Tab-separated table of C-alpha atoms in Angstrom:
chain	number	residue	atom	x	y	z
A	1398	UNK	CA	-148.968	-3.762	-40.602
A	1399	UNK	CA	-145.795	-5.858	-40.650
A	1400	UNK	CA	-145.257	-5.307	-36.924
A	1401	UNK	CA	-148.810	-6.399	-36.156
A	1402	UNK	CA	-148.396	-9.513	-38.282
A	1403	UNK	CA	-145.096	-10.391	-36.574
A	1404	UNK	CA	-146.672	-9.987	-33.132
A	1405	UNK	CA	-149.621	-12.119	-34.195
A	1406	UNK	CA	-147.328	-14.880	-35.491
A	1407	UNK	CA	-145.290	-14.761	-32.291
A	1408	UNK	CA	-148.432	-15.141	-30.180
A	1409	UNK	CA	-149.645	-18.034	-32.314
A	1410	UNK	CA	-146.247	-19.734	-31.994
A	1411	UNK	CA	-146.287	-19.161	-28.233
A	1412	UNK	CA	-149.762	-20.685	-27.951
A	1413	UNK	CA	-148.734	-23.753	-29.950
A	1414	UNK	CA	-145.564	-24.158	-27.866
A	1415	UNK	CA	-147.622	-23.935	-24.688
A	1416	UNK	CA	-150.086	-26.500	-26.026
A	1417	UNK	CA	-147.258	-28.807	-27.078
A	1418	UNK	CA	-145.690	-28.718	-23.633
A	1419	UNK	CA	-149.021	-29.222	-21.866
A	1420	UNK	CA	-149.836	-32.063	-24.256
A	1421	UNK	CA	-146.422	-33.558	-23.661
A	1422	UNK	CA	-147.005	-33.587	-19.922
A	1423	UNK	CA	-150.317	-35.415	-20.338
A	1424	UNK	CA	-148.868	-38.231	-22.440
A	1425	UNK	CA	-146.364	-41.003	-21.829
A	1426	UNK	CA	-143.514	-38.736	-22.922
A	1427	UNK	CA	-143.290	-37.409	-19.374
A	1428	UNK	CA	-143.852	-39.723	-16.450
A	1429	UNK	CA	-145.087	-38.106	-13.226
A	1430	UNK	CA	-143.808	-39.836	-10.111
A	1431	UNK	CA	-145.949	-39.926	-6.946
A	1432	UNK	CA	-144.952	-38.175	-3.748
A	1433	UNK	CA	-142.525	-39.944	-1.449
A	1434	UNK	CA	-141.338	-42.183	-4.233
A	1435	UNK	CA	-138.684	-40.366	-6.186
A	1436	UNK	CA	-135.665	-38.126	-6.155
A	1437	UNK	CA	-133.394	-36.589	-8.772
A	1438	UNK	CA	-130.014	-38.238	-9.157
A	1439	UNK	CA	-127.024	-36.266	-10.460
A	1440	UNK	CA	-128.844	-32.943	-10.498
A	1441	UNK	CA	-128.123	-30.190	-12.963
A	1442	UNK	CA	-129.005	-26.475	-13.320
A	1443	UNK	CA	-131.588	-24.763	-11.115
A	1444	UNK	CA	-133.882	-21.967	-12.240
A	1445	UNK	CA	-137.063	-20.431	-10.870
A	1446	UNK	CA	-140.240	-20.961	-12.886
A	1447	UNK	CA	-143.730	-19.548	-12.646
A	1448	UNK	CA	-145.232	-23.018	-13.001
A	1449	UNK	CA	-144.419	-26.589	-14.053
A	1450	UNK	CA	-145.151	-25.782	-17.712
A	1451	UNK	CA	-142.364	-23.200	-17.738
A	1452	UNK	CA	-140.124	-25.712	-15.984
A	1453	UNK	CA	-140.917	-28.301	-18.660
A	1454	UNK	CA	-140.155	-25.736	-21.355
A	1455	UNK	CA	-136.781	-25.031	-19.742
A	1456	UNK	CA	-136.035	-28.754	-19.760
A	1457	UNK	CA	-137.135	-29.279	-23.347
A	1458	UNK	CA	-135.758	-26.155	-25.022
A	1459	UNK	CA	-132.621	-25.215	-23.088
A	1460	UNK	CA	-131.185	-28.518	-21.921
A	1461	UNK	CA	-130.182	-30.771	-24.811
A	1462	UNK	CA	-129.701	-33.756	-22.529
A	1463	UNK	CA	-132.529	-33.081	-20.093
A	1464	UNK	CA	-133.755	-36.455	-18.866
A	1465	UNK	CA	-135.847	-35.400	-15.879
A	1466	UNK	CA	-136.857	-32.397	-13.842
A	1467	UNK	CA	-138.514	-31.476	-10.583
A	1468	UNK	CA	-140.738	-28.503	-9.826
A	1469	UNK	CA	-141.352	-27.164	-6.308
A	1470	UNK	CA	-144.856	-25.704	-6.150
A	1471	UNK	CA	-144.026	-23.623	-3.054
A	1472	UNK	CA	-140.712	-22.072	-4.060
A	1473	UNK	CA	-140.971	-22.246	-7.858
A	1474	UNK	CA	-137.581	-23.943	-8.068
A	1475	UNK	CA	-137.085	-25.941	-11.262
A	1476	UNK	CA	-134.228	-28.442	-11.177
A	1477	UNK	CA	-132.838	-30.512	-14.043
A	1478	UNK	CA	-131.551	-34.033	-13.393
A	1479	UNK	CA	-130.311	-37.147	-15.132
A	1480	UNK	CA	-132.891	-39.594	-13.879
A	1481	UNK	CA	-135.527	-40.219	-11.266
A	1482	UNK	CA	-134.843	-42.958	-8.738
A	1483	UNK	CA	-136.807	-44.388	-5.789
A	1484	UNK	CA	-135.860	-42.556	-2.596
A	1485	UNK	CA	-138.774	-42.706	-0.146
A	1486	UNK	CA	-137.442	-40.371	2.551
A	1487	UNK	CA	-136.261	-37.401	0.526
A	1488	UNK	CA	-139.201	-35.736	-1.147
A	1489	UNK	CA	-141.185	-32.728	-0.027
A	1490	UNK	CA	-144.948	-32.843	-0.486
A	1491	UNK	CA	-144.672	-29.761	-2.707
A	1492	UNK	CA	-142.160	-31.221	-5.170
A	1493	UNK	CA	-143.316	-32.880	-8.392
A	1494	UNK	CA	-141.006	-35.187	-10.359
A	1495	UNK	CA	-141.128	-35.850	-14.089
A	1496	UNK	CA	-139.083	-38.255	-16.195
A	1497	UNK	CA	-138.563	-37.671	-19.910
A	1498	UNK	CA	-139.178	-41.056	-21.507
A	1499	UNK	CA	-139.858	-42.118	-25.086
A	1500	UNK	CA	-138.142	-39.237	-26.935
A	1501	UNK	CA	-134.776	-40.143	-25.413
A	1502	UNK	CA	-135.131	-43.898	-25.116
A	1503	UNK	CA	-136.607	-44.675	-28.506
A	1504	UNK	CA	-134.177	-42.417	-30.366
A	1505	UNK	CA	-131.832	-45.427	-30.182
A	1506	UNK	CA	-132.975	-48.191	-32.591
A	1507	UNK	CA	-134.430	-51.229	-30.842
A	1508	UNK	CA	-134.784	-49.636	-27.391
A	1509	UNK	CA	-138.256	-49.179	-25.957
A	1510	UNK	CA	-139.757	-47.858	-22.734
A	1511	UNK	CA	-141.437	-50.439	-20.504
A	1512	UNK	CA	-143.463	-49.484	-17.433
A	1513	UNK	CA	-144.864	-51.525	-14.564
A	1514	UNK	CA	-146.529	-49.577	-11.761
A	1515	UNK	CA	-144.170	-46.753	-10.810
A	1516	UNK	CA	-141.109	-48.374	-12.424
A	1517	UNK	CA	-139.977	-47.524	-15.951
A	1518	UNK	CA	-136.994	-48.844	-17.893
A	1519	UNK	CA	-135.499	-48.340	-21.341
A	1520	UNK	CA	-134.850	-51.881	-22.598
A	1521	UNK	CA	-133.567	-53.673	-25.685
A	1522	UNK	CA	-134.773	-57.280	-25.968
A	1523	UNK	CA	-132.544	-59.595	-27.974
A	1524	UNK	CA	-133.957	-61.865	-30.671
A	1525	UNK	CA	-130.911	-64.152	-30.809
A	1526	UNK	CA	-128.757	-66.138	-28.390
A	1527	UNK	CA	-125.346	-65.177	-27.036
A	1528	UNK	CA	-123.189	-66.407	-24.168
A	1529	UNK	CA	-122.861	-64.089	-21.196
A	1530	UNK	CA	-119.584	-62.469	-22.260
A	1531	UNK	CA	-120.799	-61.731	-25.787
A	1532	UNK	CA	-124.167	-60.483	-24.525
A	1533	UNK	CA	-122.419	-58.089	-22.131
A	1534	UNK	CA	-120.168	-56.822	-24.924
A	1535	UNK	CA	-123.109	-56.314	-27.284
A	1536	UNK	CA	-124.945	-54.173	-24.713
A	1537	UNK	CA	-121.813	-52.134	-24.066
A	1538	UNK	CA	-121.455	-51.601	-27.799
A	1539	UNK	CA	-124.883	-49.924	-27.718
A	1540	UNK	CA	-123.825	-47.713	-24.777
A	1541	UNK	CA	-125.894	-49.730	-22.346
A	1542	UNK	CA	-125.470	-52.603	-19.903
A	1543	UNK	CA	-127.200	-55.897	-19.314
A	1544	UNK	CA	-130.360	-54.994	-17.401
A	1545	UNK	CA	-130.440	-54.522	-13.639
A	1546	UNK	CA	-133.188	-55.919	-11.393
A	1547	UNK	CA	-132.695	-54.131	-8.077
A	1548	UNK	CA	-136.229	-54.432	-6.755
A	1549	UNK	CA	-139.230	-56.741	-6.806
A	1550	UNK	CA	-141.035	-54.144	-8.918
A	1551	UNK	CA	-138.235	-54.191	-11.494
A	1552	UNK	CA	-138.506	-57.995	-11.612
A	1553	UNK	CA	-142.233	-57.637	-12.279
A	1554	UNK	CA	-141.423	-55.210	-15.094
A	1555	UNK	CA	-139.035	-57.766	-16.595
A	1556	UNK	CA	-141.652	-60.496	-16.286
A	1557	UNK	CA	-144.200	-58.346	-18.111
A	1558	UNK	CA	-141.805	-57.405	-20.924
A	1559	UNK	CA	-139.744	-60.564	-21.540
A	1560	UNK	CA	-141.374	-63.880	-22.409
A	1561	UNK	CA	-138.143	-65.897	-22.657
A	1562	UNK	CA	-135.237	-66.774	-20.415
A	1563	UNK	CA	-132.669	-63.979	-20.637
A	1564	UNK	CA	-129.341	-62.883	-19.192
A	1565	UNK	CA	-129.315	-59.789	-16.978
A	1566	UNK	CA	-126.454	-57.642	-15.666
A	1567	UNK	CA	-125.494	-59.524	-12.519
A	1568	UNK	CA	-122.635	-61.968	-11.855
A	1569	UNK	CA	-120.251	-63.263	-9.188
A	1570	UNK	CA	-117.286	-63.826	-11.513
A	1571	UNK	CA	-114.830	-61.960	-9.266
A	1572	UNK	CA	-115.802	-63.676	-6.009
A	1573	UNK	CA	-118.210	-66.598	-5.769
A	1574	UNK	CA	-121.293	-65.628	-3.810
A	1575	UNK	CA	-120.727	-61.875	-4.170
A	1576	UNK	CA	-123.022	-60.769	-6.971
A	1577	UNK	CA	-122.215	-57.430	-8.598
A	1578	UNK	CA	-124.502	-55.272	-10.741
A	1579	UNK	CA	-123.087	-54.203	-14.097
A	1580	UNK	CA	-124.632	-50.726	-14.194
A	1581	UNK	CA	-122.874	-49.276	-11.145
A	1582	UNK	CA	-120.647	-52.005	-9.679
A	1583	UNK	CA	-122.620	-52.281	-6.441
A	1584	UNK	CA	-123.109	-55.588	-4.641
A	1585	UNK	CA	-126.511	-57.276	-4.528
A	1586	UNK	CA	-128.069	-56.678	-1.105
A	1587	UNK	CA	-128.461	-59.909	0.886
A	1588	UNK	CA	-132.024	-59.064	1.911
A	1589	UNK	CA	-133.062	-58.625	-1.730
A	1590	UNK	CA	-131.624	-61.948	-2.901
A	1591	UNK	CA	-134.502	-64.205	-1.708
A	1592	UNK	CA	-137.037	-61.756	-3.113
A	1593	UNK	CA	-135.789	-61.860	-6.707
A	1594	UNK	CA	-134.107	-65.277	-6.978
A	1595	UNK	CA	-136.003	-68.538	-7.405
A	1596	UNK	CA	-136.386	-70.905	-4.446
A	1597	UNK	CA	-133.038	-72.494	-3.443
A	1598	UNK	CA	-131.202	-70.142	-5.790
A	1599	UNK	CA	-128.535	-69.053	-6.323
A	1600	UNK	CA	-126.959	-72.504	-6.094
A	1601	UNK	CA	-123.266	-73.295	-5.807
A	1602	UNK	CA	-122.348	-76.741	-7.144
A	1603	UNK	CA	-119.296	-78.358	-8.663
A	1604	UNK	CA	-119.834	-76.623	-12.004
A	1605	UNK	CA	-119.350	-72.848	-11.688
A	1606	UNK	CA	-122.580	-70.927	-12.228
A	1607	UNK	CA	-121.424	-67.333	-12.060
A	1608	UNK	CA	-123.845	-65.562	-14.377
A	1609	UNK	CA	-127.449	-64.605	-13.678
A	1610	UNK	CA	-130.491	-64.821	-15.894
A	1611	UNK	CA	-134.233	-64.433	-15.656
A	1612	UNK	CA	-136.109	-67.713	-16.115
A	1613	UNK	CA	-139.698	-67.578	-17.326
A	1614	UNK	CA	-140.608	-70.978	-15.835
A	1615	UNK	CA	-139.802	-69.715	-12.338
A	1616	UNK	CA	-140.602	-66.024	-12.910
A	1617	UNK	CA	-137.430	-65.256	-10.978
A	1618	UNK	CA	-133.636	-65.114	-11.277
A	1619	UNK	CA	-131.249	-68.046	-11.391
A	1620	UNK	CA	-127.469	-68.377	-11.654
A	1621	UNK	CA	-126.223	-70.425	-14.614
A	1622	UNK	CA	-123.085	-71.430	-16.491
A	1623	UNK	CA	-121.800	-68.358	-18.352
A	1624	UNK	CA	-120.823	-70.219	-21.523
A	1625	UNK	CA	-124.403	-71.188	-22.345
A	1626	UNK	CA	-126.160	-69.145	-25.017
A	1627	UNK	CA	-129.420	-67.405	-24.110
A	1628	UNK	CA	-131.488	-64.375	-24.966
A	1629	UNK	CA	-130.490	-61.231	-23.070
A	1630	UNK	CA	-131.818	-57.801	-22.104
A	1631	UNK	CA	-129.867	-54.537	-22.439
A	1632	UNK	CA	-130.827	-51.409	-20.510
A	1633	UNK	CA	-130.053	-47.729	-20.972
A	1634	UNK	CA	-129.415	-46.807	-17.359
A	1635	UNK	CA	-130.996	-43.505	-16.373
A	1636	UNK	CA	-131.429	-42.695	-20.060
A	1637	UNK	CA	-127.766	-41.878	-20.739
A	1638	UNK	CA	-127.692	-41.155	-24.480
């Protein structure tokens, strides 16, 4: 009798776990990326799964810092990664990508997931003013950086989420005209500059304007004097918690 009851309870628990995982995959907790749009960055363990549900279970139950995973429908390979990034030329038509979202992002007070199209970001929107240096330090104190805007889509996400002017993580403090992103230290691509900056910006006048902010009046980026106080946006890059 006891054995039968234990088996029954195990089966019930297994059914609920299966339902939880399936439910999780159908909500905003997991974001499915379309084909030819994503790749895993900084990949982790690989296992072979019978289906994507088992792969999701591996991510959720065995990997305490699982932030994303991919499942290959042809080979059954399940791979754990840190984050999903745009990478148009790398994906196979059989591979599905999923990003773990709210559970990781919103576990940090004040951070929230924002999505626009196929772009998602974990952002913290300030409610007070700081100069650029203090804003940068505040973000770092929360294990984040001032937000990056490395695509037109990311700019659109910022526009949809932020209704005030705000500092972002880009400056040319080291060398005028060479703008560097805070999240990874890479240089802003010249071809992207006219797509995300306002018309005739960035400008280089007598007064140094080495720090970059989003301006709601222009719906674009602009370089400004770093000592001025503004709102700012922090971002948890690739959900590093």
